[in-house]
């Protein structure tokens, strides 16, 4: 049984494939709500039996819940999960032991665990794929957007643009990668001057404390890069309280498509916010669906990276609608499946493509 | 012993015991105290330095352990973390306050910035990436250091004293056990020692086993040696005492015999003088009577023989008188007895005697005296004896010549003096005879040249008499050129008989102050009858009382006296306005130096060295002092 479970399934399955999504999102988090919404919509489109398994915050509790789930009657065929820093590879190994195939989204293994276990389909046989946001590229994109905004900000901006960053937790891999993207862009652009990237722990309040101090330390500062929206918003509010005008004399931007951030973009206080990676669980489900139906995505790749989309005033309405209306069912995720769309030669997962469906009004099921 | 019982202080009997131990203890304690204090002071200084060093160590710790995190925190605006670091610094020992002033003017602090008490502070620059982030100031309180150091010093002192107490007790115990109890035992034995117990040896009551000879044994040995030699000495002393008694009894016998002999000799001289003179007088008297009768009976041819008998008798009487005088002088039984003399009148009397003597030898006599010789104090009979003796000799050896007596008052080397010169135009004296002129019984006369009337004792007698009167006699002579005998005597003026107070002889009251009874007695005897009423006082106190009660005309004061000495008496006399005018003559055996003379100047009116002045000098000086005050 264990062996049969490990074998790829051929032909029409006698019953619908079952997938469990470990919903580790914090209560009230727009990002995780979007994740759950899109993956649910995709499951519905593809006829997949999806279980959203909310897991508690504490690692021990979470492992116990997962163990019960994998050994219980609801044992799924596949498990989509995010690597928790405190749990690390334990869930992958538990699924390996249970013979449940896994797909990692959003956050991957820590480098130390990667060294030990390698990537998908290397040491762990049941770990068949991974799709993560391209964090470095996201950081770089944000930097580019901010620099452009600063340059467009006015003729008074002369000489090198002074840039400062509000980083995430320094131990956090995505935070490091986003910062690396920032540094790469700045190193490629000679007319920039990086002052300092200070860690602000992804917290709005911390950013609110540090941003004014950064400006006091570097009065010439014109670009404030934030590794997430909450920090960007905290900084904006603190700068406003000090009489600064974000979007006019200092250009701030973040990542996550936080609704508040999108509103701030609308008001011009934030230059941009990057997002869209909440779709990764949905894309993972599409890949698993194809895999389950005999089209292994390994032909293209097993380890995917998704580009984040900057929300600017130009595409703000579409993005807002995408994030805000929560009516994911109007999108057709089958269009992204090679099994459902045999003409599809190459996977084209992107927010733009989804937005294009939305514009064409083809969203929703007939 | 009769009467009330007298308790003599017995050494060691009533004094506190263990004095040696107490003293040793005191010294040990004092030295230890001083040493402990010294060491504690050193300890405090050393600890202080170490603690200060440790305080610097806090700064080093801050620098090495906290500066980095603080700089990191400031750099990243992690002010909460920075605050945590500050609190951690504050929690370091002795840190009172830590404060960060950032370059942007923000201030973070931990602790109280109070400035009370001594503090030590250091400021650290905070930098990162070449950026000045601000300054960290750390303030340390040295109060804790002070308390720790003092606490340790107190502990050190306490320990020292505790150790000292134990050690002292041990030392006292050992001292008593090893030394003092034996000393006490020895003292007891020594106290109990009497003449009968000299055979009982001193012993130490201690175990003899495995004991080395020490100082106590030396003491016992020495005491025993002393005891033995004392015993021998006592025996010798007893023997000597017996011999002395025998010698003393012999001596008393001899003394009694000598006194008897002396008395017999004096009596003999007196009696013999009388016994010899009486028959001689009879011989002379009867020779004169017989001569008168023979002249009246017309047997003039027998008269020359009778004259020879009379002359021989007279001569013998003179010799006898000279001999008796000489004997008295030689025996020291003759005394000068000066009285007030009108010198001019005295010389007139003398001339009246001399002139008939001159006429007998066909000689001329001339008296040449200073006018206004005045009154003097002089033993007139003795001066008369000297001068008559000299004149007699001159007349005797001169025939049809000239004999003169010259009397002058002049300044001599020791003050004013009188010079009496008897000059003759006789044969003169040869040098070899001049040399023996004043030696008794070496007569000038030689067989054949002898003139009648000489006794051979005249000049030696003159010499002795001159010396008795405080003078000298000299002679100048050459053969064929006559002789000149000169007598020098001190000139002691005396107030004239007819004084301003109605011709009454004025007596002066003199107070003699001297602790030496013999000296006082001598002064009284010397000055009584010289116009003084002399009183004496044996010490300073009674001298002051006598001076107040009697107001003497002058005071003769000895300097060296027990109790209140002469200097003191002098100072008090001169401090009392009523006594200050009384002239003071200081009599002292001291060889006063210049300073002492200066001290006496203005206080005492005159100074005489005891033993170096003559009585007449004293008399003259006292007279002068009295006159100088009474004439005012």
XYZ file of C-alpha atoms in Angstrom, chain A:
366
model
C 0.000 0.000 0.000
C 2.796 2.233 0.828
C 4.490 1.370 -2.455
C 1.338 1.806 -4.482
C 0.929 5.180 -2.804
C 4.295 6.248 -4.036
C 3.699 5.321 -7.629
C 2.438 8.000 -9.999
C -1.110 7.301 -10.885
C -1.991 6.614 -14.472
C -5.324 6.878 -16.183
C -8.519 8.162 -14.675
C -8.531 7.961 -10.942
C -11.271 5.976 -9.373
C -11.991 8.816 -7.019
C -11.100 12.507 -7.066
C -7.614 13.375 -5.968
C -7.464 14.740 -2.455
C -5.169 17.565 -1.362
C -4.674 19.117 2.018
C -3.471 22.681 2.326
C -1.865 23.447 5.630
C -3.416 26.808 6.384
C -0.849 28.318 8.689
C -2.069 31.852 8.089
C -2.621 34.121 10.979
C -6.199 34.995 11.694
C -7.169 38.189 9.867
C -4.240 38.075 7.501
C -5.337 39.226 4.038
C -2.462 37.354 2.456
C -3.437 34.003 3.919
C -7.082 34.614 3.237
C -6.186 35.172 -0.387
C -4.060 32.039 -0.392
C -6.947 29.946 0.936
C -9.418 31.613 -1.411
C -7.438 31.067 -4.587
C -6.447 27.508 -3.798
C -10.043 26.701 -2.998
C -11.181 28.246 -6.303
C -8.542 26.255 -8.192
C -9.623 23.029 -6.469
C -13.168 23.704 -7.431
C -12.168 24.370 -11.065
C -10.147 21.179 -11.226
C -12.469 18.973 -9.259
C -9.941 18.316 -6.551
C -11.048 17.446 -3.036
C -9.227 20.087 -1.015
C -8.952 20.182 2.729
C -7.906 23.414 4.345
C -6.270 22.244 7.540
C -5.864 25.128 9.918
C -2.858 24.444 12.127
C -2.120 25.978 15.487
C 0.714 28.347 15.938
C 2.821 26.244 18.284
C 5.062 23.759 16.485
C 4.357 20.796 18.759
C 0.625 21.253 18.493
C 0.884 21.750 14.753
C 2.906 18.565 14.259
C 0.449 16.593 16.364
C -2.484 17.906 14.322
C -0.773 17.036 11.037
C 0.168 13.573 12.285
C -3.446 12.887 13.235
C -4.545 14.127 9.822
C -2.074 12.009 7.851
C -2.920 8.846 9.804
C -6.648 9.463 9.900
C -9.400 8.599 7.492
C -8.957 11.973 5.731
C -5.437 11.112 4.711
C -4.849 13.124 1.504
C -2.991 12.204 -1.638
C -1.019 15.405 -1.561
C -0.002 17.971 0.979
C 0.688 21.615 0.153
C 2.563 23.240 2.970
C 4.723 26.131 3.983
C 7.966 25.455 5.851
C 7.670 26.787 9.360
C 10.930 28.052 10.801
C 10.339 26.347 14.075
C 9.299 23.057 12.526
C 11.660 23.075 9.607
C 11.693 19.747 7.737
C 9.701 17.789 10.320
C 6.414 17.994 8.373
C 8.130 16.926 5.158
C 9.644 13.962 6.930
C 6.340 13.096 8.602
C 4.633 13.094 5.185
C 7.500 11.026 3.730
C 6.898 8.497 6.465
C 3.162 8.544 5.752
C 3.745 8.200 1.997
C 1.919 11.461 1.248
C 3.414 13.529 -1.548
C 4.228 17.067 -0.620
C 4.554 20.362 -2.369
C 6.169 23.332 -0.627
C 4.922 26.828 -1.254
C 5.663 30.327 -0.071
C 8.552 29.535 2.355
C 11.202 26.903 1.778
C 13.669 25.023 3.909
C 16.333 26.865 5.784
C 19.741 26.617 4.097
C 20.934 24.245 6.809
C 18.057 21.855 6.035
C 18.517 22.308 2.304
C 22.105 21.135 2.707
C 20.876 18.060 4.465
C 17.817 17.186 2.403
C 18.518 18.872 -0.925
C 15.593 20.066 -2.993
C 12.426 18.366 -4.147
C 12.855 14.809 -5.389
C 16.369 14.546 -4.062
C 16.447 12.922 -0.651
C 12.776 12.890 0.176
C 10.856 10.875 -2.387
C 7.457 12.217 -1.489
C 8.561 15.839 -1.752
C 7.804 16.290 -5.407
C 7.810 20.012 -5.941
C 8.255 23.482 -4.573
C 7.049 26.933 -5.640
C 8.435 29.986 -3.868
C 8.185 33.702 -4.561
C 11.316 35.071 -6.175
C 12.181 37.099 -3.093
C 15.394 38.556 -4.453
C 13.726 39.686 -7.581
C 10.898 41.151 -5.523
C 13.422 43.197 -3.534
C 15.112 44.278 -6.741
C 11.820 45.207 -8.389
C 10.769 47.269 -5.438
C 14.122 49.069 -5.506
C 13.834 49.788 -9.194
C 10.282 51.155 -8.763
C 11.354 53.418 -5.926
C 14.417 54.732 -7.766
C 12.318 55.456 -10.796
C 9.740 57.273 -8.695
C 12.450 59.275 -7.001
C 13.994 60.237 -10.285
C 10.568 61.202 -11.583
C 9.841 63.015 -8.327
C 11.295 66.299 -9.417
C 14.249 68.206 -10.745
C 15.405 69.001 -7.205
C 16.692 65.479 -6.971
C 20.244 65.822 -8.054
C 23.237 63.639 -7.575
C 23.109 60.175 -6.138
C 19.814 59.085 -4.629
C 20.155 58.312 -0.963
C 18.443 55.015 -0.185
C 17.672 53.386 3.142
C 15.994 50.100 3.861
C 13.751 48.702 6.544
C 14.598 45.022 6.603
C 12.692 42.068 7.980
C 14.047 39.762 10.590
C 17.715 39.331 9.875
C 17.530 35.580 10.442
C 14.647 35.241 8.015
C 15.706 33.861 4.642
C 13.120 35.750 2.536
C 14.138 38.956 4.312
C 17.747 38.295 3.404
C 16.831 37.535 -0.182
C 14.725 40.679 -0.567
C 17.582 42.731 0.863
C 19.980 41.030 -1.553
C 17.740 42.152 -4.419
C 17.857 45.735 -3.129
C 21.617 45.612 -2.886
C 21.959 44.121 -6.362
C 19.961 46.929 -7.943
C 21.866 49.593 -6.046
C 25.178 48.058 -6.988
C 24.193 48.145 -10.605
C 23.071 51.777 -10.396
C 25.995 54.161 -9.758
C 23.765 57.126 -9.086
C 22.509 55.656 -5.862
C 23.847 55.857 -2.372
C 22.832 53.189 0.085
C 22.899 54.636 3.532
C 21.747 51.794 5.705
C 19.349 48.867 5.887
C 18.025 48.588 9.406
C 16.118 45.564 10.601
C 12.566 46.438 11.599
C 11.309 42.893 12.129
C 8.395 43.236 9.658
C 6.662 45.363 12.336
C 4.837 48.600 11.626
C 5.538 50.034 15.059
C 9.253 49.317 14.849
C 9.378 50.859 11.392
C 7.483 53.859 12.727
C 10.192 54.330 15.330
C 13.103 53.829 13.016
C 12.084 55.661 9.888
C 12.181 59.165 11.427
C 15.525 58.351 12.994
C 16.841 57.242 9.642
C 15.740 60.538 8.160
C 17.313 62.414 11.007
C 20.543 60.512 10.520
C 20.425 60.926 6.740
C 18.626 64.153 5.952
C 19.211 63.645 2.207
C 17.318 60.370 2.245
C 14.781 60.136 -0.579
C 14.066 56.410 -0.964
C 12.868 54.229 1.879
C 12.712 50.576 0.845
C 10.645 48.343 3.120
C 10.740 44.556 3.064
C 6.990 44.366 3.662
C 3.958 46.579 3.591
C 3.401 46.775 7.298
C 6.821 48.378 7.749
C 6.215 50.638 4.770
C 2.893 51.780 6.227
C 4.373 52.290 9.687
C 7.145 54.396 8.176
C 4.708 56.448 6.142
C 2.549 57.209 9.164
C 5.574 58.179 11.290
C 6.978 60.400 8.533
C 3.639 62.061 8.092
C 3.461 62.684 11.817
C 6.766 64.475 11.485
C 5.525 66.650 8.695
C 7.189 64.784 5.872
C 5.286 64.062 2.691
C 5.775 60.446 1.595
C 5.447 60.189 -2.162
C 6.661 63.783 -2.576
C 9.913 64.218 -0.702
C 10.551 60.638 0.319
C 9.536 57.582 -1.680
C 8.385 54.545 0.194
C 7.359 51.132 -1.047
C 6.666 47.647 0.324
C 5.761 44.064 -0.539
C 2.613 42.019 0.147
C -0.308 43.838 -1.473
C -1.708 44.585 1.920
C -5.111 46.251 1.343
C -4.054 49.231 3.381
C -0.895 49.437 1.324
C -2.914 49.381 -1.842
C -4.981 52.263 -0.466
C -1.775 54.101 0.333
C -0.621 53.546 -3.221
C -3.869 55.033 -4.339
C -3.298 58.097 -2.183
C 0.217 58.335 -3.544
C 1.833 57.808 -0.129
C 3.393 54.559 -1.205
C 5.057 54.308 -4.578
C 4.200 50.639 -4.919
C 3.617 47.372 -3.219
C 4.594 44.073 -4.747
C 2.403 41.021 -4.454
C 0.574 38.194 -6.078
C 2.407 35.281 -4.497
C -0.765 34.395 -2.648
C -1.530 32.554 -5.861
C 1.338 30.086 -5.330
C -0.798 27.476 -3.491
C -3.270 27.638 -6.386
C -0.514 27.204 -8.966
C 0.847 24.321 -6.880
C -2.551 22.672 -6.977
C -2.597 23.028 -10.793
C 0.827 21.343 -11.006
C -0.275 18.582 -8.632
C -3.413 18.084 -10.669
C -1.376 17.630 -13.859
C 1.038 15.362 -11.971
C -1.854 13.338 -10.653
C -3.195 13.021 -14.125
C 0.003 11.819 -15.644
C 1.584 15.086 -16.712
C 4.519 15.428 -14.400
C 5.659 19.026 -14.173
C 9.174 17.771 -13.613
C 9.517 17.964 -17.384
C 9.660 21.717 -16.941
C 10.979 22.002 -13.394
C 10.327 20.821 -9.875
C 11.447 23.984 -8.062
C 9.459 27.014 -9.172
C 9.936 30.684 -8.636
C 7.115 33.193 -9.049
C 7.569 36.831 -9.918
C 5.710 39.358 -7.830
C 3.731 42.081 -9.486
C 4.180 45.691 -8.471
C 0.871 47.370 -7.819
C 1.128 50.928 -8.973
C -1.459 53.585 -9.631
C -1.538 52.240 -13.204
C -2.828 48.768 -12.345
C -4.183 49.568 -8.954
C -7.850 49.095 -9.730
C -7.350 45.643 -11.183
C -5.147 44.576 -8.391
C -7.529 45.947 -5.816
C -10.345 44.073 -7.354
C -8.295 40.907 -7.531
C -7.367 41.107 -3.911
C -10.437 42.774 -2.589
C -13.535 41.147 -3.962
C -12.619 37.636 -2.840
C -14.634 36.192 -5.670
C -11.967 33.870 -6.942
C -14.421 31.621 -8.690
C -14.605 33.940 -11.684
C -11.085 32.880 -12.605
C -10.536 29.720 -14.597
C -7.531 27.881 -13.207
C -7.994 25.085 -15.748
C -6.540 27.430 -18.301
C -3.188 26.998 -16.538
C -3.317 23.177 -16.523
C -1.631 21.186 -19.259
C -4.093 18.350 -18.599
C -7.090 20.619 -18.962
C -5.596 22.756 -21.675
C -3.654 20.370 -23.898
C -2.563 23.283 -26.113
C -0.542 24.655 -23.248
C 3.086 23.926 -23.973
C 4.601 25.730 -21.110
C 3.215 26.705 -17.739
C 2.513 30.443 -17.606
C 1.702 31.200 -13.996
C 1.402 34.955 -13.545
C -0.879 37.506 -11.953
C -1.001 39.374 -15.178
C -2.469 36.339 -16.903
C -5.111 36.072 -14.237
C -5.818 39.782 -14.450
C -6.099 39.406 -18.207
C -8.846 36.792 -17.643
C -10.513 39.289 -15.382
C -10.321 42.069 -17.978
C -11.642 39.813 -20.718
C -14.482 38.975 -18.450
C -13.852 35.310 -19.004
C -13.589 34.773 -15.330
C -16.059 32.405 -13.815
C -17.463 29.223 -14.885
C -19.915 29.052 -17.754
